[in-house]
Amino acid sequence: MSRNLRLLHSTENVRGEYRSPNRAFSRSDGLDKHNARRAVVDDEVMKLVQSVFILPQSEKRPDAVAFCGVGLGVGCSWVCARASEALATQTGASVCVVDANLHSPSLHEYFEIENKSGFAEALRETAGVHEFVEHIEGANIWLMAAGIAGDEPLHPSRVRARATELRHEFDFVLIDTPPLLSSGEARLLAQGTDGAVLVVGSNMTRRESARRAKE
């Protein structure tokens, strides 16, 4: 846990201002300092990607992973997005990022696309998953935005079916979930993956909360 705490301590200072590589960064007096912090964060995200997706020596590496924040505001969506970019760059494989945080979506803003159709529609409709994803220009990444959520609860069988379909269509699937301790949906979404990355915030997440989330 200490390594993850250090990682998120580093990202907290740049999370709000870091953008997708497609976005221009306006110059300011703090540019050099920003770039130095960004380089540190990029290095830590790459270590995370390597340890989870690239270096495992087991017979089957994980190809679907849920990113679960312990609580609100710990930067889970940001870490998921940056990990998808690092994974696509490092492996050259196809990566699909799913914004399953239906009631507080943000990945469409990070990747600068419209949130007009996505995960919510995929759970309601019968078309193939490629109808609900959008290719991110300049990267081997596809985003399934959150879409327009209704009031209906998630149906476990439908979630599992769509997760299986995504795993057949893409080399890697990264799912951004709602906060773990405040939503049962996070646990349901993680059940369709090979495992979960638990995201905590340094000087923010209580150790007892992290323990409960891990359990």
XYZ file of N, CA, C and O in Angstrom:
860
model
N 0.820 -1.204 0.000
C 0.000 0.000 0.000
C 0.857 1.258 0.000
O 0.504 2.260 -0.581
N 2.026 1.190 0.629
C 2.856 2.389 0.718
C 3.277 2.878 -0.650
O 3.356 4.076 -0.895
N 3.547 1.969 -1.578
C 3.949 2.398 -2.917
C 2.814 3.149 -3.596
O 3.023 4.176 -4.239
N 1.580 2.640 -3.463
C 0.446 3.326 -4.064
C 0.212 4.685 -3.425
O -0.141 5.646 -4.102
N 0.408 4.789 -2.118
C 0.255 6.070 -1.452
C 1.249 7.088 -1.991
O 0.919 8.235 -2.202
N 2.472 6.651 -2.235
C 3.477 7.568 -2.779
C 3.096 7.992 -4.190
O 3.268 9.138 -4.576
N 2.606 7.056 -4.982
C 2.200 7.376 -6.346
C 1.128 8.456 -6.344
O 1.240 9.469 -7.031
N 0.084 8.281 -5.546
C -1.010 9.232 -5.567
C -0.634 10.544 -4.897
O -1.180 11.588 -5.223
N 0.295 10.513 -3.973
C 0.786 11.768 -3.402
C 1.438 12.604 -4.498
O 1.276 13.819 -4.564
N 2.157 11.945 -5.401
C 2.795 12.667 -6.501
C 1.769 13.196 -7.483
O 1.916 14.288 -8.031
N 0.690 12.439 -7.734
C -0.261 12.845 -8.757
C -1.195 13.939 -8.290
O -1.770 14.643 -9.116
N -1.371 14.105 -7.003
C -2.358 15.070 -6.540
C -2.059 16.484 -7.021
O -2.961 17.266 -7.281
N -0.790 16.831 -7.165
C -0.439 18.191 -7.564
C -0.633 18.451 -9.049
O -0.664 19.586 -9.477
N -0.750 17.374 -9.848
C -0.865 17.581 -11.286
C -2.158 17.044 -11.843
O -2.485 17.304 -12.986
N -2.955 16.344 -11.033
C -4.142 15.675 -11.548
C -5.099 16.665 -12.205
O -5.640 16.423 -13.265
N -5.304 17.805 -11.576
C -6.280 18.738 -12.104
C -5.829 19.443 -13.362
O -6.652 19.926 -14.127
N -4.528 19.520 -13.608
C -4.043 20.292 -14.744
C -3.484 19.427 -15.860
O -3.232 19.899 -16.949
N -3.314 18.123 -15.599
C -2.760 17.241 -16.633
C -3.844 16.921 -17.633
O -4.983 16.693 -17.287
N -3.494 16.862 -18.885
C -4.472 16.595 -19.926
C -3.960 15.509 -20.857
O -2.802 15.151 -20.856
N -4.872 15.014 -21.676
C -4.517 14.043 -22.696
C -3.430 14.608 -23.594
O -3.343 15.822 -23.793
N -2.586 13.732 -24.203
C -1.550 14.238 -25.107
C -2.110 15.049 -26.270
O -1.399 15.827 -26.890
N -3.405 14.889 -26.594
C -3.984 15.641 -27.691
C -4.206 17.107 -27.331
O -4.472 17.938 -28.191
N -4.100 17.444 -26.050
C -4.368 18.802 -25.621
C -3.072 19.601 -25.495
O -2.062 19.098 -25.039
N -3.128 20.832 -25.909
C -1.951 21.692 -25.786
C -1.853 22.204 -24.354
O -2.849 22.503 -23.712
N -0.621 22.355 -23.874
C -0.406 22.901 -22.529
C 0.069 24.339 -22.682
O 1.075 24.622 -23.329
N -0.665 25.266 -22.113
C -0.303 26.676 -22.225
C 0.914 26.972 -21.365
O 1.009 26.525 -20.226
N 1.843 27.731 -21.906
C 3.080 28.044 -21.193
C 2.813 29.015 -20.058
O 1.987 29.888 -20.138
N 3.581 28.848 -18.998
C 3.482 29.751 -17.856
C 4.804 29.699 -17.128
O 5.694 28.921 -17.463
N 4.914 30.517 -16.097
C 6.146 30.528 -15.320
C 6.385 29.199 -14.638
O 7.526 28.850 -14.331
N 5.314 28.440 -14.409
C 5.462 27.162 -13.711
C 5.611 25.976 -14.640
O 5.485 24.828 -14.200
N 5.875 26.193 -15.925
C 5.930 25.102 -16.890
C 7.006 24.090 -16.545
O 6.772 22.881 -16.583
N 8.212 24.542 -16.228
C 9.299 23.617 -15.934
C 8.973 22.757 -14.719
O 9.227 21.548 -14.714
N 8.408 23.384 -13.696
C 8.052 22.626 -12.498
C 6.952 21.615 -12.823
O 6.968 20.482 -12.351
N 5.991 22.046 -13.614
C 4.898 21.144 -14.019
C 5.461 19.946 -14.777
O 5.084 18.808 -14.520
N 6.346 20.200 -15.727
C 6.909 19.114 -16.529
C 7.709 18.145 -15.671
O 7.714 16.936 -15.918
N 8.399 18.673 -14.670
C 9.158 17.803 -13.774
C 8.228 16.888 -12.986
O 8.470 15.693 -12.849
N 7.127 17.462 -12.465
C 6.159 16.646 -11.733
C 5.507 15.632 -12.656
O 5.291 14.487 -12.294
N 5.192 16.065 -13.866
C 4.535 15.173 -14.826
C 5.427 13.993 -15.172
O 4.963 12.864 -15.310
N 6.739 14.236 -15.309
C 7.666 13.162 -15.612
C 7.702 12.131 -14.493
O 7.753 10.915 -14.735
N 7.655 12.608 -13.249
C 7.630 11.690 -12.102
C 6.369 10.843 -12.129
O 6.397 9.632 -11.935
N 5.238 11.480 -12.378
C 3.963 10.768 -12.405
C 3.942 9.758 -13.545
O 3.500 8.615 -13.376
N 4.384 10.156 -14.727
C 4.425 9.234 -15.859
C 5.257 8.000 -15.537
O 4.904 6.875 -15.895
N 6.375 8.198 -14.860
C 7.231 7.085 -14.482
C 6.506 6.144 -13.519
O 6.583 4.928 -13.657
N 5.785 6.710 -12.553
C 5.071 5.881 -11.591
C 3.903 5.142 -12.237
O 3.628 3.986 -11.915
N 3.187 5.803 -13.154
C 2.094 5.133 -13.857
C 2.624 3.997 -14.707
O 2.037 2.916 -14.779
N 3.785 4.209 -15.347
C 4.388 3.146 -16.145
C 4.762 1.953 -15.275
O 4.578 0.792 -15.671
N 5.272 2.204 -14.073
C 5.594 1.106 -13.161
C 4.334 0.326 -12.798
O 4.357 -0.909 -12.708
N 3.237 1.040 -12.583
C 1.967 0.391 -12.285
C 1.534 -0.495 -13.442
O 1.149 -1.652 -13.252
N 1.595 0.026 -14.657
C 1.197 -0.730 -15.842
C 2.076 -1.959 -16.021
O 1.592 -3.055 -16.319
N 3.368 -1.793 -15.834
C 4.272 -2.931 -15.993
C 4.006 -4.004 -14.946
O 3.972 -5.199 -15.267
N 3.780 -3.608 -13.708
C 3.601 -4.596 -12.646
C 2.272 -5.324 -12.766
O 2.176 -6.504 -12.413
N 1.242 -4.651 -13.291
C -0.076 -5.273 -13.380
C -0.258 -6.033 -14.689
O -0.736 -7.176 -14.695
N 0.121 -5.427 -15.817
C -0.227 -5.980 -17.122
C 0.922 -6.654 -17.864
O 0.690 -7.563 -18.656
N 2.140 -6.185 -17.666
C 3.230 -6.594 -18.552
C 4.163 -7.621 -17.934
O 4.572 -8.591 -18.594
N 4.490 -7.479 -16.667
C 5.524 -8.314 -16.065
C 5.040 -9.576 -15.358
O 5.882 -10.429 -15.037
N 3.756 -9.736 -15.061
C 3.340 -10.951 -14.349
C 3.801 -12.211 -15.059
O 3.714 -12.314 -16.286
N 4.290 -13.175 -14.279
C 4.842 -14.408 -14.831
C 3.840 -15.567 -14.836
O 4.195 -16.690 -15.130
N 2.608 -15.286 -14.470
C 1.597 -16.341 -14.462
C 1.254 -16.753 -15.885
O 1.628 -16.091 -16.861
N 0.543 -17.882 -16.016
C 0.205 -18.394 -17.337
C -0.651 -17.402 -18.120
O -0.554 -17.311 -19.331
N -1.510 -16.682 -17.443
C -2.382 -15.733 -18.124
C -2.300 -14.372 -17.450
O -2.669 -14.224 -16.302
N -1.791 -13.411 -18.187
C -1.756 -12.054 -17.666
C -3.170 -11.479 -17.638
O -4.012 -11.855 -18.451
N -3.452 -10.563 -16.727
C -4.786 -9.960 -16.709
C -5.012 -9.127 -17.959
O -4.151 -8.356 -18.368
N -6.158 -9.302 -18.570
C -6.490 -8.464 -19.725
C -7.695 -7.574 -19.459
O -8.068 -6.766 -20.301
N -8.299 -7.729 -18.290
C -9.393 -6.846 -17.894
C -9.232 -6.518 -16.418
O -9.155 -7.413 -15.580
N -9.159 -5.229 -16.104
C -8.912 -4.791 -14.733
C -9.839 -3.625 -14.408
O -10.039 -2.726 -15.233
N -10.414 -3.656 -13.205
C -11.239 -2.558 -12.724
C -10.386 -1.603 -11.904
O -9.547 -2.039 -11.111
N -10.569 -0.318 -12.090
C -9.913 0.710 -11.289
C -10.955 1.258 -10.329
O -11.934 1.879 -10.747
N -10.748 1.010 -9.039
C -11.749 1.327 -8.016
C -11.166 2.314 -7.016
O -10.182 2.005 -6.332
N -11.761 3.483 -6.915
C -11.364 4.430 -5.880
C -12.021 4.067 -4.564
O -13.162 3.597 -4.532
N -11.287 4.262 -3.462
C -11.875 3.989 -2.155
C -13.034 4.947 -1.893
O -14.097 4.549 -1.417
N -12.842 6.214 -2.202
C -13.875 7.211 -1.996
C -13.852 8.243 -3.106
O -13.145 8.086 -4.114
N -14.602 9.303 -2.929
C -14.669 10.362 -3.928
C -13.381 11.190 -3.941
O -12.746 11.381 -2.916
N -13.008 11.658 -5.128
C -11.943 12.638 -5.242
C -10.534 12.125 -5.089
O -9.611 12.917 -4.872
N -10.315 10.798 -5.196
C -8.957 10.283 -5.048
C -8.223 10.201 -6.385
O -7.051 9.811 -6.433
N -8.882 10.541 -7.483
C -8.219 10.540 -8.787
C -8.258 9.221 -9.509
O -7.429 8.962 -10.383
N -9.246 8.382 -9.203
C -9.313 7.056 -9.823
C -9.467 7.144 -11.344
O -8.775 6.445 -12.080
N -10.367 7.998 -11.816
C -10.589 8.123 -13.264
C -9.325 8.604 -13.961
O -8.975 8.132 -15.055
N -8.629 9.537 -13.333
C -7.386 10.064 -13.897
C -6.331 8.971 -14.004
O -5.662 8.828 -15.032
N -6.169 8.168 -12.950
C -5.186 7.086 -12.963
C -5.548 6.061 -14.032
O -4.688 5.569 -14.769
N -6.837 5.737 -14.158
C -7.281 4.788 -15.175
C -6.955 5.294 -16.577
O -6.455 4.545 -17.419
N -7.234 6.568 -16.840
C -6.963 7.146 -18.156
C -5.473 7.147 -18.470
O -5.048 6.770 -19.567
N -4.650 7.575 -17.511
C -3.215 7.607 -17.743
C -2.649 6.196 -17.925
O -1.746 5.970 -18.735
N -3.190 5.226 -17.187
C -2.737 3.853 -17.330
C -3.078 3.309 -18.717
O -2.289 2.576 -19.314
N -4.232 3.672 -19.238
C -4.607 3.203 -20.579
C -3.657 3.755 -21.627
O -3.263 3.043 -22.568
N -3.260 5.013 -21.483
C -2.324 5.603 -22.440
C -0.952 4.951 -22.343
O -0.314 4.650 -23.365
N -0.502 4.710 -21.130
C 0.803 4.069 -20.955
C 0.785 2.644 -21.485
O 1.749 2.178 -22.124
N -0.306 1.920 -21.242
C -0.413 0.538 -21.699
C -0.430 0.453 -23.218
O 0.250 -0.390 -23.819
N -1.199 1.329 -23.863
C -1.262 1.328 -25.320
C 0.090 1.673 -25.929
O 0.517 1.083 -26.929
N 0.786 2.631 -25.336
C 2.098 3.035 -25.847
C 3.134 1.941 -25.653
O 3.933 1.661 -26.555
N 3.120 1.310 -24.500
C 4.130 0.323 -24.164
C 3.959 -0.979 -24.938
O 4.938 -1.615 -25.314
N 2.720 -1.396 -25.190
C 2.474 -2.706 -25.783
C 2.077 -2.665 -27.251
O 2.238 -3.652 -27.963
N 1.518 -1.538 -27.703
C 0.998 -1.479 -29.063
C -0.302 -2.248 -29.217
O -0.819 -2.392 -30.325
N -0.850 -2.747 -28.117
C -2.079 -3.522 -28.156
C -3.292 -2.593 -28.139
O -3.193 -1.418 -27.805
N -4.444 -3.141 -28.509
C -5.675 -2.364 -28.467
C -6.185 -2.301 -27.036
O -6.262 -3.310 -26.338
N -6.523 -1.099 -26.594
C -6.968 -0.878 -25.219
C -8.330 -0.199 -25.253
O -8.512 0.823 -25.919
N -9.281 -0.764 -24.524
C -10.596 -0.146 -24.387
C -10.764 0.326 -22.949
O -10.566 -0.443 -22.004
N -11.111 1.590 -22.800
C -11.369 2.169 -21.478
C -12.872 2.355 -21.343
O -13.512 2.943 -22.217
N -13.431 1.848 -20.256
C -14.876 1.916 -20.033
C -15.160 2.840 -18.851
O -14.664 2.609 -17.749
N -15.960 3.863 -19.095
C -16.383 4.740 -18.008
C -17.685 4.175 -17.439
O -18.777 4.454 -17.939
N -17.551 3.356 -16.401
C -18.715 2.746 -15.762
C -19.172 3.533 -14.543
O -20.011 3.055 -13.778
N -18.614 4.716 -14.348
C -19.045 5.595 -13.258
C -20.209 6.428 -13.787
O -20.074 7.617 -14.089
N -21.366 5.788 -13.900
C -22.476 6.351 -14.664
C -22.999 7.667 -14.110
O -23.476 8.511 -14.868
N -22.947 7.857 -12.810
C -23.546 9.045 -12.218
C -22.542 10.167 -11.968
O -22.914 11.248 -11.510
N -21.268 9.919 -12.280
C -20.259 10.974 -12.188
C -19.175 10.727 -13.241
O -18.004 10.538 -12.922
N -19.566 10.700 -14.519
C -18.611 10.378 -15.584
C -17.618 11.508 -15.825
O -17.944 12.682 -15.643
N -16.399 11.142 -16.240
C -15.394 12.170 -16.508
C -14.435 11.796 -17.631
O -13.732 12.664 -18.146
N -14.379 10.539 -18.008
C -13.380 10.132 -19.001
C -13.637 10.760 -20.369
O -12.694 10.977 -21.130
N -14.889 11.061 -20.695
C -15.157 11.720 -21.977
C -14.527 13.110 -22.006
O -14.092 13.574 -23.061
N -14.457 13.765 -20.843
C -13.813 15.072 -20.779
C -12.301 14.931 -20.928
O -11.655 15.736 -21.599
N -11.735 13.918 -20.292
C -10.294 13.708 -20.385
C -9.878 13.470 -21.833
O -8.901 14.043 -22.323
N -10.640 12.617 -22.543
C -10.284 12.272 -23.919
C -10.930 13.188 -24.948
O -10.778 12.986 -26.148
N -11.690 14.171 -24.462
C -12.266 15.208 -25.320
C -13.195 14.650 -26.394
O -13.031 14.918 -27.585
N -14.166 13.846 -25.958
C -15.210 13.391 -26.861
C -16.559 13.659 -26.190
O -16.634 13.944 -25.003
N -17.630 13.548 -26.962
C -18.957 13.777 -26.414
C -19.444 12.549 -25.658
O -19.164 11.414 -26.043
N -20.176 12.783 -24.606
C -20.768 11.697 -23.828
C -22.205 11.478 -24.312
O -23.171 11.675 -23.578
N -22.321 11.021 -25.537
C -23.651 10.898 -26.131
C -24.162 9.466 -26.133
O -25.368 9.231 -26.207
N -23.274 8.497 -26.077
C -23.667 7.091 -26.058
C -22.503 6.286 -25.518
O -21.339 6.615 -25.765
N -22.803 5.239 -24.748
C -21.704 4.471 -24.181
C -22.169 3.304 -23.346
O -23.045 2.541 -23.738
N -21.614 3.196 -22.145
C -21.836 2.033 -21.291
C -23.309 1.859 -20.930
O -23.846 0.749 -20.966
N -23.981 2.938 -20.580
C -25.396 2.850 -20.212
C -26.224 2.289 -21.364
O -27.087 1.422 -21.163
N -25.963 2.775 -22.573
C -26.708 2.295 -23.735
C -26.350 0.849 -24.068
O -27.210 0.063 -24.498
N -25.076 0.480 -23.862
C -24.651 -0.889 -24.143
C -25.377 -1.896 -23.255
O -25.604 -3.040 -23.648
N -25.726 -1.466 -22.039
C -26.449 -2.357 -21.130
C -27.931 -2.455 -21.479
O -28.589 -3.431 -21.124
N -28.451 -1.446 -22.182
C -29.875 -1.427 -22.514
C -30.169 -1.979 -23.902
O -31.260 -2.499 -24.150
N -29.219 -1.845 -24.814
C -29.465 -2.185 -26.208
C -28.729 -3.461 -26.603
O -27.925 -3.997 -25.845
N -28.996 -3.940 -27.823
C -28.475 -5.239 -28.259
C -27.373 -5.146 -29.303
O -26.785 -6.169 -29.653
N -27.075 -3.970 -29.811
C -26.022 -3.833 -30.825
C -24.673 -4.249 -30.255
O -24.461 -4.280 -29.041
N -23.717 -4.589 -31.146
C -22.393 -4.986 -30.715
C -21.656 -3.861 -30.013
O -21.985 -2.678 -30.181
N -20.647 -4.213 -29.231
C -19.965 -3.198 -28.422
C -19.292 -2.118 -29.261
O -19.120 -0.989 -28.796
N -18.908 -2.435 -30.491
C -18.253 -1.422 -31.313
C -19.183 -0.256 -31.641
O -18.711 0.814 -32.050
N -20.481 -0.447 -31.464
C -21.428 0.645 -31.678
C -21.383 1.665 -30.545
O -21.928 2.767 -30.673
N -20.748 1.299 -29.446
C -20.775 2.165 -28.256
C -19.386 2.654 -27.846
O -19.228 3.224 -26.776
N -18.388 2.435 -28.669
C -17.037 2.904 -28.367
C -16.588 3.884 -29.441
O -17.103 3.879 -30.560
N -15.645 4.725 -29.080
C -15.099 5.692 -30.027
C -13.585 5.648 -29.967
O -12.999 5.646 -28.877
N -12.977 5.582 -31.152
C -11.522 5.538 -31.230
C -10.941 6.902 -30.881
O -11.434 7.945 -31.329
N -9.905 6.891 -30.049
C -9.217 8.123 -29.679
C -8.136 8.413 -30.709
O -7.216 7.621 -30.899
N -8.254 9.531 -31.376
C -7.325 9.873 -32.455
C -5.893 9.927 -31.942
O -5.609 10.496 -30.885
N -4.993 9.295 -32.699
C -3.578 9.327 -32.367
C -3.149 8.311 -31.334
O -1.998 8.327 -30.895
N -4.036 7.415 -30.945
C -3.695 6.408 -29.934
C -4.429 5.111 -30.253
O -5.458 5.115 -30.922
N -3.891 4.009 -29.765
C -4.530 2.716 -29.965
C -5.505 2.448 -28.806
O -5.464 1.410 -28.161
N -6.369 3.450 -28.575
C -7.295 3.430 -27.448
C -8.708 3.684 -27.955
O -8.930 4.536 -28.819
N -9.636 2.920 -27.402
C -11.058 3.129 -27.655
C -11.726 3.453 -26.329
O -11.435 2.811 -25.314
N -12.612 4.423 -26.336
C -13.317 4.796 -25.117
C -14.789 4.437 -25.230
O -15.454 4.810 -26.208
N -15.292 3.720 -24.229
C -16.727 3.562 -24.059
C -17.126 4.549 -22.974
O -16.886 4.313 -21.782
N -17.644 5.685 -23.388
C -18.048 6.715 -22.431
C -19.201 6.188 -21.576
O -19.767 5.123 -21.842
N -19.556 6.936 -20.560
C -20.615 6.483 -19.657
C -21.974 6.451 -20.351
O -22.795 5.574 -20.090
N -22.209 7.406 -21.240
C -23.524 7.495 -21.852
C -24.520 8.157 -20.919
O -24.155 8.756 -19.909
N -25.783 8.012 -21.245
C -26.846 8.669 -20.482
C -27.501 7.635 -19.577
O -28.236 6.762 -20.017
N -27.219 7.766 -18.291
C -27.709 6.778 -17.323
C -29.180 6.989 -17.028
O -29.675 8.116 -16.988
N -29.886 5.878 -16.821
C -31.283 5.933 -16.384
C -31.367 5.622 -14.900
O -30.368 5.632 -14.186
N -32.554 5.305 -14.458
C -32.760 5.003 -13.045
C -32.682 3.513 -12.735
O -32.691 3.119 -11.573
N -32.613 2.691 -13.788
C -32.614 1.250 -13.571
C -31.279 0.785 -12.993
O -30.217 1.330 -13.312
N -31.299 -0.221 -12.116
C -30.050 -0.754 -11.551
C -29.288 -1.582 -12.582
O -29.850 -1.989 -13.612
N -28.017 -1.814 -12.309
C -27.224 -2.669 -13.193
C -27.687 -4.112 -13.053
O -27.928 -4.598 -11.952
N -27.804 -4.793 -14.184
C -28.185 -6.204 -14.166
C -26.913 -7.044 -14.293
O -26.197 -6.945 -15.294
N -26.609 -7.859 -13.297
C -25.346 -8.619 -13.295
C -25.106 -9.425 -14.571
O -23.993 -9.421 -15.103
N -26.129 -10.096 -15.083
C -25.929 -10.929 -16.266
C -25.579 -10.083 -17.478
O -24.744 -10.469 -18.312
N -26.172 -8.899 -17.583
C -25.886 -8.014 -18.711
C -24.481 -7.438 -18.601
O -23.765 -7.317 -19.600
N -24.084 -7.070 -17.389
C -22.734 -6.554 -17.174
C -21.705 -7.607 -17.548
O -20.718 -7.330 -18.246
N -21.909 -8.846 -17.104
C -20.961 -9.917 -17.425
C -20.902 -10.176 -18.920
O -19.821 -10.403 -19.484
N -22.042 -10.150 -19.588
C -22.072 -10.409 -21.025
C -21.304 -9.345 -21.795
O -20.521 -9.660 -22.708
N -21.495 -8.083 -21.431
C -20.781 -7.003 -22.119
C -19.281 -7.054 -21.799
O -18.447 -6.794 -22.674
N -18.927 -7.384 -20.570
C -17.509 -7.500 -20.220
C -16.845 -8.607 -21.038
O -15.717 -8.440 -21.535
N -17.534 -9.721 -21.205
C -16.987 -10.821 -22.006
C -16.814 -10.401 -23.457
O -15.799 -10.702 -24.099
N -17.783 -9.678 -23.981
C -17.709 -9.215 -25.363
C -16.539 -8.259 -25.565
O -15.798 -8.350 -26.562
N -16.357 -7.354 -24.636
C -15.237 -6.414 -24.737
C -13.901 -7.144 -24.702
O -12.961 -6.786 -25.430
N -13.800 -8.159 -23.876
C -12.543 -8.899 -23.770
C -12.236 -9.658 -25.053
O -11.066 -9.897 -25.371
N -13.256 -10.029 -25.786
C -13.041 -10.693 -27.067
C -12.627 -9.709 -28.159
O -11.921 -10.080 -29.102
N -13.074 -8.468 -28.029
C -12.835 -7.471 -29.075
C -11.528 -6.701 -28.902
O -10.958 -6.215 -29.883
N -11.054 -6.576 -27.658
C -9.863 -5.764 -27.393
C -8.842 -6.564 -26.599
O -9.188 -7.487 -25.858
N -7.570 -6.176 -26.751
C -6.503 -6.884 -26.027
C -6.579 -6.611 -24.535
O -6.315 -7.505 -23.724
N -6.901 -5.365 -24.167
C -6.996 -4.990 -22.761
C -8.249 -4.158 -22.538
O -8.628 -3.348 -23.395
N -8.869 -4.358 -21.381
C -10.056 -3.588 -21.002
C -9.820 -3.017 -19.607
O -9.534 -3.764 -18.664
N -9.919 -1.696 -19.479
C -9.763 -1.009 -18.193
C -11.099 -0.367 -17.848
O -11.639 0.403 -18.657
N -11.641 -0.693 -16.688
C -12.959 -0.207 -16.305
C -12.839 0.747 -15.118
O -12.329 0.371 -14.063
N -13.311 1.961 -15.307
C -13.345 2.948 -14.230
C -14.682 2.815 -13.516
O -15.740 2.997 -14.128
N -14.659 2.496 -12.229
C -15.885 2.231 -11.486
C -16.240 3.378 -10.539
O -15.399 4.235 -10.262
N -17.443 3.387 -9.999
C -17.773 4.341 -8.944
C -16.954 4.044 -7.688
O -16.350 2.970 -7.579
N -16.925 4.965 -6.721
C -16.186 4.722 -5.477
C -16.643 3.429 -4.800
O -17.834 3.153 -4.692
N -15.683 2.661 -4.325
C -15.954 1.309 -3.844
C -16.824 1.275 -2.594
O -17.747 0.468 -2.491
N -16.549 2.149 -1.644
C -17.259 2.083 -0.371
C -18.641 2.731 -0.409
O -19.435 2.547 0.508
N -18.920 3.485 -1.453
C -20.211 4.166 -1.519
C -21.140 3.595 -2.574
O -22.266 4.086 -2.743
N -20.688 2.561 -3.289
C -21.515 2.019 -4.354
C -21.304 0.520 -4.493
O -20.168 0.052 -4.653
N -22.394 -0.234 -4.453
C -22.307 -1.667 -4.698
C -21.999 -1.973 -6.147
O -21.591 -3.095 -6.475
N -22.171 -0.982 -7.038
C -21.902 -1.201 -8.454
C -20.433 -1.507 -8.714
O -20.109 -2.259 -9.626
N -19.553 -0.925 -7.919
C -18.121 -1.158 -8.124
C -17.787 -2.633 -7.950
O -17.027 -3.207 -8.732
N -18.328 -3.268 -6.927
C -18.063 -4.686 -6.694
C -18.635 -5.543 -7.817
O -18.007 -6.505 -8.260
N -19.815 -5.194 -8.295
C -20.423 -5.923 -9.405
C -19.572 -5.799 -10.662
O -19.320 -6.792 -11.358
N -19.122 -4.599 -10.959
C -18.320 -4.373 -12.164
C -16.983 -5.100 -12.096
O -16.494 -5.627 -13.094
N -16.389 -5.138 -10.924
C -15.088 -5.791 -10.771
C -15.186 -7.301 -10.925
O -14.204 -7.959 -11.279
N -16.368 -7.867 -10.682
C -16.524 -9.314 -10.790
C -16.338 -9.822 -12.216
O -16.030 -10.993 -12.423
N -16.498 -8.939 -13.200
C -16.317 -9.340 -14.589
C -14.903 -9.157 -15.089
O -14.660 -9.262 -16.292
N -13.959 -8.887 -14.186
C -12.569 -8.652 -14.571
C -11.649 -9.672 -13.917
O -12.080 -10.524 -13.151
N -10.354 -9.561 -14.209
C -9.352 -10.445 -13.598
C -8.892 -9.926 -12.241
O -8.186 -10.633 -11.521
N -9.246 -8.698 -11.907
C -8.813 -8.128 -10.635
C -9.060 -6.637 -10.615
O -9.590 -6.067 -11.569
N -8.678 -6.009 -9.521
C -8.945 -4.582 -9.349
C -7.711 -3.860 -8.847
O -6.941 -4.396 -8.053
N -7.529 -2.642 -9.333
C -6.536 -1.717 -8.802
C -7.266 -0.794 -7.834
O -8.204 -0.088 -8.228
N -6.874 -0.830 -6.589
C -7.511 0.003 -5.566
C -6.770 1.332 -5.479
O -5.579 1.371 -5.183
N -7.464 2.424 -5.737
C -6.850 3.748 -5.778
C -7.184 4.493 -4.497
O -8.350 4.655 -4.144
N -6.149 4.929 -3.802
C -6.313 5.681 -2.558
C -5.638 7.040 -2.713
O -4.801 7.234 -3.589
N -5.993 7.976 -1.851
C -5.394 9.306 -1.884
C -4.563 9.541 -0.643
O -5.046 9.377 0.477
N -3.315 9.919 -0.825
C -2.480 10.204 0.332
C -2.998 11.434 1.049
O -3.528 12.365 0.441
N -2.868 11.433 2.378
C -3.378 12.529 3.208
C -4.873 12.750 3.002
O -5.388 13.844 3.240
N -5.567 11.696 2.550
C -6.972 11.852 2.202
C -7.766 10.609 2.584
O -8.820 10.699 3.205
N -7.265 9.432 2.196
C -7.957 8.182 2.477
C -7.507 7.627 3.826
O -6.310 7.457 4.055
N -8.448 7.353 4.703
C -8.114 6.757 5.996
C -7.685 5.304 5.798
O -8.236 4.594 4.961
N -6.722 4.884 6.595
C -6.234 3.514 6.474
C -7.347 2.499 6.724
O -7.412 1.464 6.070
N -8.225 2.782 7.669
C -9.320 1.858 7.947
C -10.249 1.738 6.740
O -10.745 0.658 6.429
N -10.482 2.848 6.048
C -11.311 2.809 4.841
C -10.651 1.968 3.762
O -11.316 1.187 3.065
N -9.344 2.128 3.602
C -8.608 1.331 2.616
C -8.671 -0.149 2.947
O -8.822 -1.000 2.067
N -8.549 -0.480 4.237
C -8.623 -1.890 4.652
C -9.996 -2.470 4.343
O -10.119 -3.602 3.858
N -11.047 -1.690 4.647
C -12.389 -2.186 4.397
C -12.642 -2.379 2.908
O -13.251 -3.350 2.481
N -12.133 -1.446 2.102
C -12.285 -1.559 0.658
C -11.555 -2.798 0.134
O -12.068 -3.526 -0.723
N -10.356 -3.055 0.641
C -9.586 -4.214 0.208
C -10.297 -5.514 0.568
O -10.365 -6.454 -0.225
N -10.879 -5.570 1.773
C -11.627 -6.760 2.187
C -12.842 -7.014 1.311
O -13.154 -8.145 0.981
